[in-house]
Coordinates of C-alpha atoms and ligand atoms in Angstrom, one line a residue:
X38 CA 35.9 47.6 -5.5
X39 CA 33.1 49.7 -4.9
X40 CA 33.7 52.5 -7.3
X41 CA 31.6 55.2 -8.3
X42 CA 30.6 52.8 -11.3
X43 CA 29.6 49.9 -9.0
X44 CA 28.1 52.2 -6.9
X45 CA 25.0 53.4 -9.6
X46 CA 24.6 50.0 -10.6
X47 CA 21.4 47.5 -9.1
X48 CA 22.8 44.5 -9.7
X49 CA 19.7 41.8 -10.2
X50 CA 21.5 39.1 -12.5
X51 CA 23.2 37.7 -9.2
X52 CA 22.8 34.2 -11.0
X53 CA 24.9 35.1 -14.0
X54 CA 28.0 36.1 -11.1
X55 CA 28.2 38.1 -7.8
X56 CA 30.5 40.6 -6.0
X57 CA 32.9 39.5 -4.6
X58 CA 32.5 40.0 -0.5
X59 CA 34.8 42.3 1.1
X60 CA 35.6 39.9 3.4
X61 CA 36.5 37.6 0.5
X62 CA 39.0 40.0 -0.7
X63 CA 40.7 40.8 2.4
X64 CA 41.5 37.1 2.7
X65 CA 42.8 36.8 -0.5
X66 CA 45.4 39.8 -0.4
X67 CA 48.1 38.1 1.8
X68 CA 48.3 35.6 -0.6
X69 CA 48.7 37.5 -3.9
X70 CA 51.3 40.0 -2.0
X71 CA 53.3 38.2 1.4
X72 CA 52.5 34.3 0.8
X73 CA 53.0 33.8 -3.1
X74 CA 54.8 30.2 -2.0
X75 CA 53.8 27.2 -4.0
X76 CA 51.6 25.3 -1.6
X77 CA 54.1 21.9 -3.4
X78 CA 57.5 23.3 -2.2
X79 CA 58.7 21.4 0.7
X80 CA 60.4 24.9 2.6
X81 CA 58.4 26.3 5.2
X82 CA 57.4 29.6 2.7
X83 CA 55.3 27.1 1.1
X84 CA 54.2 24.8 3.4
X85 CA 52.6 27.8 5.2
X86 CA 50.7 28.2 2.4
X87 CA 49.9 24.3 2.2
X88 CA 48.3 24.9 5.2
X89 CA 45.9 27.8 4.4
X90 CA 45.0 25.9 1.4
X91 CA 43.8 23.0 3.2
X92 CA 42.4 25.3 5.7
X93 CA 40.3 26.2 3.0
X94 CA 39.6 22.7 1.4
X95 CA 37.6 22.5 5.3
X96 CA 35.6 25.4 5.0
X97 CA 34.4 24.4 1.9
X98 CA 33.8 20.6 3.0
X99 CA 31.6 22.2 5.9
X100 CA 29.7 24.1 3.6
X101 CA 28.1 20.8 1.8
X102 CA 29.2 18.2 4.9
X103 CA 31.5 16.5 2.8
X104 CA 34.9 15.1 4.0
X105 CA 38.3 17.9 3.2
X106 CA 39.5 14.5 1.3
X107 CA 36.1 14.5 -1.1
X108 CA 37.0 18.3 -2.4
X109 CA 39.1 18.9 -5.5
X110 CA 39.8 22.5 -6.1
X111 CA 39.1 23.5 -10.0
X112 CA 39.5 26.3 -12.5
X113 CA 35.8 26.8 -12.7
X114 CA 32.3 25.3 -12.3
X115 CA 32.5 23.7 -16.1
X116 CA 35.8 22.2 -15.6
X117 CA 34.2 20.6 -12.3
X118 CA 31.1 19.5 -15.0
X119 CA 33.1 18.4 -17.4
X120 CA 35.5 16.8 -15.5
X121 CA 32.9 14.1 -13.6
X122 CA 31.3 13.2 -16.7
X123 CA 35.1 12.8 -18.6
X124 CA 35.5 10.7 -15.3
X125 CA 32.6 8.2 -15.1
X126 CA 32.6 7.9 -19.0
X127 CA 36.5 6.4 -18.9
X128 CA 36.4 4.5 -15.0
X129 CA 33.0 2.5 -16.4
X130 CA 33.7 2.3 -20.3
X131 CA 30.0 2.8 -20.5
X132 CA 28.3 4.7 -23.1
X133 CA 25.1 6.3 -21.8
X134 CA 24.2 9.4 -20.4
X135 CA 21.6 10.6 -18.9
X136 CA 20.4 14.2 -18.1
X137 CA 18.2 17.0 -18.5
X138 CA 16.9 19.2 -21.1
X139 CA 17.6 22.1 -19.3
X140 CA 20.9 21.8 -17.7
X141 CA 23.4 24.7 -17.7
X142 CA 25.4 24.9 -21.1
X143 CA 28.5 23.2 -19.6
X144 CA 26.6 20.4 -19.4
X145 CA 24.5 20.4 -22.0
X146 CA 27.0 21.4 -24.5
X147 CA 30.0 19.0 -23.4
X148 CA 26.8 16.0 -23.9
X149 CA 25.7 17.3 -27.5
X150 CA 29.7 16.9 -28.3
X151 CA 29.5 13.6 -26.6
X152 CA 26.4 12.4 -28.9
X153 CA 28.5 13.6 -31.7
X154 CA 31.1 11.4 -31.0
X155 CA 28.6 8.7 -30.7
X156 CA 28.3 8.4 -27.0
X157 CA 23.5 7.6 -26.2
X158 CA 22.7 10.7 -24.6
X159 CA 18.7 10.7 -23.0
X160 CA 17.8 14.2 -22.6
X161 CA 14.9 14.3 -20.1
X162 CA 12.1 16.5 -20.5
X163 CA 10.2 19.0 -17.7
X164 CA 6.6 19.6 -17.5
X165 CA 5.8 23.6 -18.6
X166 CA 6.3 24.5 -14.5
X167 CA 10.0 23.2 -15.1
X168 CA 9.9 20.0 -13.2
X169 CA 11.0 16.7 -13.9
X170 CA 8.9 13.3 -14.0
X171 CA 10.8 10.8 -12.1
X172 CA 9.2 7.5 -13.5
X173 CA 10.9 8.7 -16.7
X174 CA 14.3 9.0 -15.2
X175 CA 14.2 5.4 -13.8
X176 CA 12.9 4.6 -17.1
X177 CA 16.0 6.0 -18.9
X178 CA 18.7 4.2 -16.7
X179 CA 19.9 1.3 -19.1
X180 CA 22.4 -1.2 -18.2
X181 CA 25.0 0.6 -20.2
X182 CA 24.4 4.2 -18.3
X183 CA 27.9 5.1 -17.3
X184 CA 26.4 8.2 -15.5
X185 CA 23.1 10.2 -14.4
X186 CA 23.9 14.5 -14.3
X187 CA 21.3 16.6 -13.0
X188 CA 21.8 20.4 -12.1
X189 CA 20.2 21.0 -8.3
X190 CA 18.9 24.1 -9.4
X191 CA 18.3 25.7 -12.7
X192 CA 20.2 28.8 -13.2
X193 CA 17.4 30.4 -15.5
X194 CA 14.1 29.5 -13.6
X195 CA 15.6 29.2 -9.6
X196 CA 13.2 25.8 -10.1
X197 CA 15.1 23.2 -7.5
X198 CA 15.1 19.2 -8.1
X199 CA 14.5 16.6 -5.5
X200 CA 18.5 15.7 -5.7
X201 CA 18.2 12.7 -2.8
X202 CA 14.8 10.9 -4.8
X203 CA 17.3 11.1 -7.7
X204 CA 20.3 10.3 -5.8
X205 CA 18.2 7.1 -4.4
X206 CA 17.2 5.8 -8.0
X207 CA 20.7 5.8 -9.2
X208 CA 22.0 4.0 -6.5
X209 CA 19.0 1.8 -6.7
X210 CA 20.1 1.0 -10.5
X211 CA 23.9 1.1 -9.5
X212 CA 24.6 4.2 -12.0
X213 CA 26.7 7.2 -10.9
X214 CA 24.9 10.8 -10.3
X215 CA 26.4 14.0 -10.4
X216 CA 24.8 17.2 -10.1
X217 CA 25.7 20.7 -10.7
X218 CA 25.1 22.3 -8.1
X219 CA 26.7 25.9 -8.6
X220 CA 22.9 27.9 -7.9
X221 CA 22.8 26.1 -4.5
X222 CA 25.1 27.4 -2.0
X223 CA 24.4 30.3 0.3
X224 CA 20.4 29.6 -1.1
X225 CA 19.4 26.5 0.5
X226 CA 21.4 24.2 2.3
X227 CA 23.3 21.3 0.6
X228 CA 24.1 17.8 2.6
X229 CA 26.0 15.7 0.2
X230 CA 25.7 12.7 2.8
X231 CA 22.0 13.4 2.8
X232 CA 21.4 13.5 -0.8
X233 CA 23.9 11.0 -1.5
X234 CA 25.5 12.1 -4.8
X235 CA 28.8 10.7 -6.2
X236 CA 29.9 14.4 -7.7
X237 CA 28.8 17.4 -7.4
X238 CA 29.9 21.1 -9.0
X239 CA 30.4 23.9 -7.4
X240 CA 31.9 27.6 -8.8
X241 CA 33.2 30.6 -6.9
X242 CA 32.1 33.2 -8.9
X243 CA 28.6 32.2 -7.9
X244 CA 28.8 32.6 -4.3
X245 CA 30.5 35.7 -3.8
X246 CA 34.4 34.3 -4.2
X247 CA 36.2 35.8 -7.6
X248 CA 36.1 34.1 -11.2
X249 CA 38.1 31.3 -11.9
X250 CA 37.9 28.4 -8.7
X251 CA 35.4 25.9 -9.0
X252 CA 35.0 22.7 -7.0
X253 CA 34.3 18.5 -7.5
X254 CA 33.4 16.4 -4.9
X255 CA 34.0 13.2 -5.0
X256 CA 32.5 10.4 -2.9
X257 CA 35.2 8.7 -1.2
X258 CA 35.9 5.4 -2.7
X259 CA 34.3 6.6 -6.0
X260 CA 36.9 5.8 -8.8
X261 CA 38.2 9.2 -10.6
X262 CA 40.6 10.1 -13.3
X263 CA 41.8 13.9 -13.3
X264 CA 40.6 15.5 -16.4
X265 CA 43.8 17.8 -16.6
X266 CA 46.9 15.8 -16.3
X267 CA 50.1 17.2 -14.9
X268 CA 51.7 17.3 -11.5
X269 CA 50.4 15.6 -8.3
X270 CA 48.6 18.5 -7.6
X271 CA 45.3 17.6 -5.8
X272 CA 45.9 13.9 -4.4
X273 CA 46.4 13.2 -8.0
X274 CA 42.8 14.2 -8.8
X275 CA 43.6 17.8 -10.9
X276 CA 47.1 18.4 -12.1
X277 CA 47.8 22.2 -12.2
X278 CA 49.5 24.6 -9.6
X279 CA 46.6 25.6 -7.4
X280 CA 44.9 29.2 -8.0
X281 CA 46.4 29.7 -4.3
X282 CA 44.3 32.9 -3.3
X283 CA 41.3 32.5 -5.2
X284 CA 40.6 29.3 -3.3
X285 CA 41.4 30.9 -0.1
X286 CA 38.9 33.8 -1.3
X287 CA 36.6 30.8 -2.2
X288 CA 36.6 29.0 1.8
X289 CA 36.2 32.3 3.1
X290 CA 33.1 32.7 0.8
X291 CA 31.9 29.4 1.5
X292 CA 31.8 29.9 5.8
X293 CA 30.1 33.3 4.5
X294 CA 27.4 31.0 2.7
X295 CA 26.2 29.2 5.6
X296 CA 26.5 32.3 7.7
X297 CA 23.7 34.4 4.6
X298 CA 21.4 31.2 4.3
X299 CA 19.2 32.8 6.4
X300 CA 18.7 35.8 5.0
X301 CA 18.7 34.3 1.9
X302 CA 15.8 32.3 2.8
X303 CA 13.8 34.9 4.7
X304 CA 14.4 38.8 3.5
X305 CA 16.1 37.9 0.2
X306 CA 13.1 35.3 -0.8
X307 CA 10.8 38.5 1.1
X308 CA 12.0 41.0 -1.5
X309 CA 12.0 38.4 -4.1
X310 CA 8.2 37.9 -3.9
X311 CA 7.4 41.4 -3.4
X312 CA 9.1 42.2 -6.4
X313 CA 7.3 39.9 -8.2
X314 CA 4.0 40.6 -6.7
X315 CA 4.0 43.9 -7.1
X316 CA 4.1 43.3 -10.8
X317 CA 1.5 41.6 -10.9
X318 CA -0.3 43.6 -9.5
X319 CA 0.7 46.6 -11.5
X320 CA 1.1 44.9 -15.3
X321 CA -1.3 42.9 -17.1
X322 CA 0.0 39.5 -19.2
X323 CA 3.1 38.9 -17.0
X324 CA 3.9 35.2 -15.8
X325 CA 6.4 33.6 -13.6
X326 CA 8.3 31.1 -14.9
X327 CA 9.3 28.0 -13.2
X328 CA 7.1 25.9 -9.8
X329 CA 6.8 28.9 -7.3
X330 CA 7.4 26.5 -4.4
X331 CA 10.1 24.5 -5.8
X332 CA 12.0 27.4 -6.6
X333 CA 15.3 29.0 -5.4
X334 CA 14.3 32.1 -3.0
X335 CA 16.8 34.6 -5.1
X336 CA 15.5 33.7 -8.6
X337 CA 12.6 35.6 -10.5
X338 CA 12.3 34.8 -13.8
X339 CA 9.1 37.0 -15.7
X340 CA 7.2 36.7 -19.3
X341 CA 6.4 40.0 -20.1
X342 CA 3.9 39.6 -23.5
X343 CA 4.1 41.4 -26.5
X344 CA 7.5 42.6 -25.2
X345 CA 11.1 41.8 -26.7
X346 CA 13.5 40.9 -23.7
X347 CA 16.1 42.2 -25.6
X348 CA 14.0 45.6 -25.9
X349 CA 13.5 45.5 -21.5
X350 CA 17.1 45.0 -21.1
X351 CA 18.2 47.7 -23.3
X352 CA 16.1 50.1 -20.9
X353 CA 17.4 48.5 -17.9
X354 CA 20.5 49.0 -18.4
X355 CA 20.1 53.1 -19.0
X356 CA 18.3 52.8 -16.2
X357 CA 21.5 51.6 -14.1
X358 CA 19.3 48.2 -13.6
X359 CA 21.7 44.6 -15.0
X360 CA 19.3 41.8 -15.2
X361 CA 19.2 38.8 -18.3
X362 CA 17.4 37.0 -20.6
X363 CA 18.5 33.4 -20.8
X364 CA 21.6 32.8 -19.9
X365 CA 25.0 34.9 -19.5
X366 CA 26.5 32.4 -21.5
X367 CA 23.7 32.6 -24.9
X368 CA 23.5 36.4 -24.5
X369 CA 23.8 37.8 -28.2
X370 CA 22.1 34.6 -29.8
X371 CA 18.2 34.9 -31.0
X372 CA 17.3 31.6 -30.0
X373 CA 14.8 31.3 -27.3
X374 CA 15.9 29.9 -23.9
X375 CA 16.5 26.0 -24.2
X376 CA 15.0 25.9 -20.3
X377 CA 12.2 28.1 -21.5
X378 CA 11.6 26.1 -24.8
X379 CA 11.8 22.7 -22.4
X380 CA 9.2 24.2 -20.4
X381 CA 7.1 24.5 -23.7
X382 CA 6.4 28.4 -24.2
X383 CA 6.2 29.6 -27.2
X384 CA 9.3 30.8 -28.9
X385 CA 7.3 34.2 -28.8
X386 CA 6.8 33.9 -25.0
X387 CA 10.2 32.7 -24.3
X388 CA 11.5 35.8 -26.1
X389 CA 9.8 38.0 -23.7
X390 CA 11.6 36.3 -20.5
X391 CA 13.5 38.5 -18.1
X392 CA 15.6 37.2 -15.3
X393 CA 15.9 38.8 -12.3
X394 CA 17.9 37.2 -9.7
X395 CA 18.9 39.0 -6.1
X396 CA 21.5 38.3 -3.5
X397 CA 22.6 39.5 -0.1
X398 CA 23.3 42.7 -0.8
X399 CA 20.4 43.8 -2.2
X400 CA 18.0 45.7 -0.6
X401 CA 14.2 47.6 -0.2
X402 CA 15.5 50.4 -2.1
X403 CA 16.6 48.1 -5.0
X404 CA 13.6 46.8 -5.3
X405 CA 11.8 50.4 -4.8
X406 CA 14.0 51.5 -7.4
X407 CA 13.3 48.4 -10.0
X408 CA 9.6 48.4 -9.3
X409 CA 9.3 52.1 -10.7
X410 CA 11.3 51.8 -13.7
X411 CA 10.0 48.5 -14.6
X412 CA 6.0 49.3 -15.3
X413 CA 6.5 52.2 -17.4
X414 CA 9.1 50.2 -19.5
X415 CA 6.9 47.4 -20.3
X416 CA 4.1 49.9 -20.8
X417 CA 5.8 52.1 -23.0
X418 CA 7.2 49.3 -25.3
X419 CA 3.7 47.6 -25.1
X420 CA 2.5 50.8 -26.6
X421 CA 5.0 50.3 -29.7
X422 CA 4.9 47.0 -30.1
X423 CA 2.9 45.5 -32.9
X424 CA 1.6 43.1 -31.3
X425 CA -0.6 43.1 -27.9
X426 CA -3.7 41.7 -26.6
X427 CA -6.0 42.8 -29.4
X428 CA -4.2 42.0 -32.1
X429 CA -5.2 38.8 -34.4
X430 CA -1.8 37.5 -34.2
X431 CA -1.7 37.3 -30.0
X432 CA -1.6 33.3 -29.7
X433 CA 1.7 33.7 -30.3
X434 CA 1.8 33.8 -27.1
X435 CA -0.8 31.6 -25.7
X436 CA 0.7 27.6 -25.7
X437 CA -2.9 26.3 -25.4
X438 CA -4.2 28.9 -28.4
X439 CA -0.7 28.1 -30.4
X440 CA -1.2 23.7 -30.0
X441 CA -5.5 24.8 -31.3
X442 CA -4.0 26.2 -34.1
X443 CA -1.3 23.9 -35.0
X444 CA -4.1 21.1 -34.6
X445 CA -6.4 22.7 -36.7
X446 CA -4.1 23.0 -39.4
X447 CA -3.3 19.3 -39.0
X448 CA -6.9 18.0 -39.1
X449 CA -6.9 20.7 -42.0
X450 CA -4.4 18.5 -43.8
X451 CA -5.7 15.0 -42.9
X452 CA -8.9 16.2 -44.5
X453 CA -7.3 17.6 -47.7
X454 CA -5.4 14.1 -47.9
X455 CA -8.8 12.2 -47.5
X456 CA -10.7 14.0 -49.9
Ligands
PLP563 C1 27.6 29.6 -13.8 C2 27.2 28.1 -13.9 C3 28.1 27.2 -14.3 C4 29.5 27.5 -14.8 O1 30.4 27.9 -13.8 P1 31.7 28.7 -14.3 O2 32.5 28.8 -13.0 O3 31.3 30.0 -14.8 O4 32.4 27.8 -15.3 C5 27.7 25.9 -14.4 N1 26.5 25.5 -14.0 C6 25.6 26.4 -13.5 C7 24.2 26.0 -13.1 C8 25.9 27.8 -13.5 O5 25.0 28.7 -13.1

C-alpha cells in the first residue's frame, strides 16, 4: 500500500476518498485468504464467518449509537441514498420530496430522475454562507411528503446542518427524514438516537475502510423495502451475498473513527485553519467558502479570483499536491459547482474554487509543503490571466457588483419599454 507512488503524493482531497488504514487492511486479509465461507452456509466454515460479520454490524452500530439490528450493510454510500428514498417513496405511496439544493449527486441526481418521472421534488435553497433557513423547510413539508433528505455535511464546503432541529420538524409533521451522512464519521460525532433520524447513509471509502461497502440505518420499527431483491441476505433488508471482508475492513474503520475524533477535532481542524490562514495572509482576493463555525474541521474549500481551478489543479498535481474542484463525481464537466452556485457566487467565482480537505494522516509538513507551492501558483497564473483586479471586467467576480449590473440593465430596459 504505501509505494513509492503513494509515498510522493500529499493527499488533501480526503473528501473525495481516503487510504485505507493499515489496520483496516490487516483485518480484512483473513477474510479474502483463510475465511472465504459464505456468512449464509449453515457449516461451521461459514458460520464463523457469520460471526465476524455481525461482529462488525456492532462496531459500526457503536460508531453512530444505533442498535446492530438498525444497520444494513450496502455496496456503497449511493446505494444506501438511493435505497431510503426508493423505500419511503413505495411504504407511503406518497409523492413529495423534499431536499436540498446542494446535496451530494446521489441524491440530487436520483431526485431530478424522480421529478422526471413526475414525482414534486422542493429543492431548498442556502443563504451564500451555505446554510439552510428552517422556516422554509417546515414550510415545504406538505401532507403528501413521502420523505425529507438532508446530507449532515456537505462534501464540497465541510458546512454542517442542525440534523436534530431537522429531525424534530419532521417528526413534528409526521414525514420521514433521512440524511446522508457519509462526511460525518471520524469528524464529529454522530448519535442517531439524539438526532433522531429514520435513515441515515454512511460509505466506507470515506472513513478509511476500501471502496465498495456502504451502510443504511434504519429506525427500528420504520417500514423498509430492500432496494436490491434477492436472497434473505440482511434480515430481508438487502438481497446480495455480503462483501464479507470489506465490511469487516469497514467495523474495523468505524472503532478507528471514534478512536481519530479527537484529533480530528483538535490538530486536524489546527492544520486546517493554519492552512487557510496563512493564505490569507499571503494572497490577496481569496475567500472561504461555506459558515467557518458550522463547518466540518477537515474541509477547506478557497475562491481564488481571477484564477481557473482547473488551471491550480493542473499545477498541483506536478507539484505531487491531489486536491478538487467540485466534486470527484462532476470532475471533467465545465459547469460551476451546484453547492457553489446555491451559495450564489458567480459562475466566474465558483470556477475559481479549490477544495482542500485533510484527514488523519496528514501532517505540519503537508501543510509546509502546500503552503509554499500554493502562493506562487496563484501568483504566477494571476500574472497570466486576463483578468484581475484592475481590469474593467472584475465584477465577474463580485455578487454584489454582478446583481448592480444586472439591475442596471433591467431598469435600463423598463425605461426603454416606458419611453
Ligand atoms: C462520497 C459521497 C457519497 C457516495 O458514496 P459512495 O460510496 O462513493 O457511493 C454520498 N454522499 C456524500 C456526501 C459523499 O461524500
Amino acid at each position: 500500500m504505501h509505494t513509492e507512488a503513494a509515498k510522493e503524493v500529499i493527499y488533501l482531497d480526503n473528501n473525495a476518498t481516503t487510504a485505507v488504514a493499515p489496520q483496516v487492511f490487516e483485518a480484512m486479509v483473513p477474510y479474502l485468504t483463510e475465511f472465504y465461507g459464505n456468512p449464509s452456509s449453515a457449516y461451521s466454515f461459514g458460520q464463523r464467518v457469520r460471526g465476524s460479520l455481525e461482529h462488525a454490524r456492532e462496531r459500526v452500530a457503536a460508531l453512530i449509537n444505533a442498535d446492530p439490528k438498525e444497520i444494513f450493510f450496502t455496496s456503497c454510500g449511493t446505494e444506501a441514498d438511493n435505497a431510503a428514498i426508493a423505500s419511503a417513496l413505495q411504504t407511503t405511496g406518497k409523492k413529495h420530496i423534499v431536499t436540498t439544493q446542494v446535496e451530494h449527486s446521489a441524491i440530487m441526481n436520483q431526485c431530478e430522475g424522480l421529478e422526471k418521472q413526475g414525482y414534486g421534488v422542493t429543492w431548498l435553497p442556502v443563504n451564500s454562507e451555505g446554510l439552510l433557513d428552517l422556516g422554509e423547510l417546515e414550510r415545504a413539508i406538505r401532507p403528501d411528503t413521502a420523505i425529507v433528505t438532508i446530507m449532515w455535511a456537505n462534501n464540497e464546503t465541510g458546512v454542517i446542518f442542525p440534523i436534530e432541529e431537522i429531525a424534530k420538524i419532521c417528526k413534528a409533521k409526521g414525514v420521514l427524514f433521512h440524511t446522508d451522512a457519509v462526511q460525518t464519521p471520524g469528524k464529529i460525532s454522530i448519535d442517531v438516537k439524539a438526532a433522531g433520524v429514520d435513515f441515515l447513509s454512511l460509505s466506507g471509502h470515506k472513513l478509511h475502510a476500501p471502496k465498495g461497502v456502504g451502510v443504511l440505518y434504519v429506525k427500528r420499527r420504520t417500514k423498509f423495502l430492500p432496494y436490491l431483491i434477492g436472497g434473505g441476505q440482511e434480515r430481508g433488508k438487502r438481497g446480495g451475498t455480503e462483501n464479507v471482508a470489506s465490511i469487516i475492513g469497514l467495523g474495523r474503520a468505524a472503532e478507528l473513527a471514534r478512536e481519530t475524533l479527537i484529533d480530528e477535532q483538535t490538530r486536524v481542524r489546527a492544520l486546517r485553519d493554519r492552512f487557510e490562514n496563512t493564505l490569507l495572509e499571503r494572497l490577496p482576493y481569496l475567500y472561504i467558502n461555506g459558515n467557518r463555525e458550522q463547518r466540518l474541521p477537515n474541509t477547506s474549500n478557497i475562491a481564488f479570483d481571477f484564477v481557473e481551478a482547473e488551471a491550480i489543479l493542473m499545477r498541483l498535481d506536478m507539484k505531487g499536491i491531489c486536491a478538487s474542484s467540485g466534486s470527484a463525481c462532476t470532475t471533467g464537466s465545465l459547469d460551476p459547482s451546484h453547492v457553489l452556485s446555491a451559495m450564489g457566487l458567480t459562475p466566474a467565482r465558483a470556477r475559481s474554487c479549490v477544495r482542500f480537505s485533510f484527514s488523519h494522516y496528514n501532517t505540519d509538513k503537508d501543510i509546509d509543503y502546500a503552503l509554499d507551492v500554493i502562493p506562487p501558483i496563484i501568483e504566477q497564473l494571476r500574472k497570466m490571466s486576463p483578468l484581475g483586479p484592475d481590469h474593467p471586467d472584475n465584477d465577474k467576480y463580485d455578487v454584489a457588483a454582478a446583481r448592480e449590473r444586472e439591475e442596471k440593465a433591467m431598469a435600463e430596459t423598463m425605461a426603454k419599454i416606458n419611453e
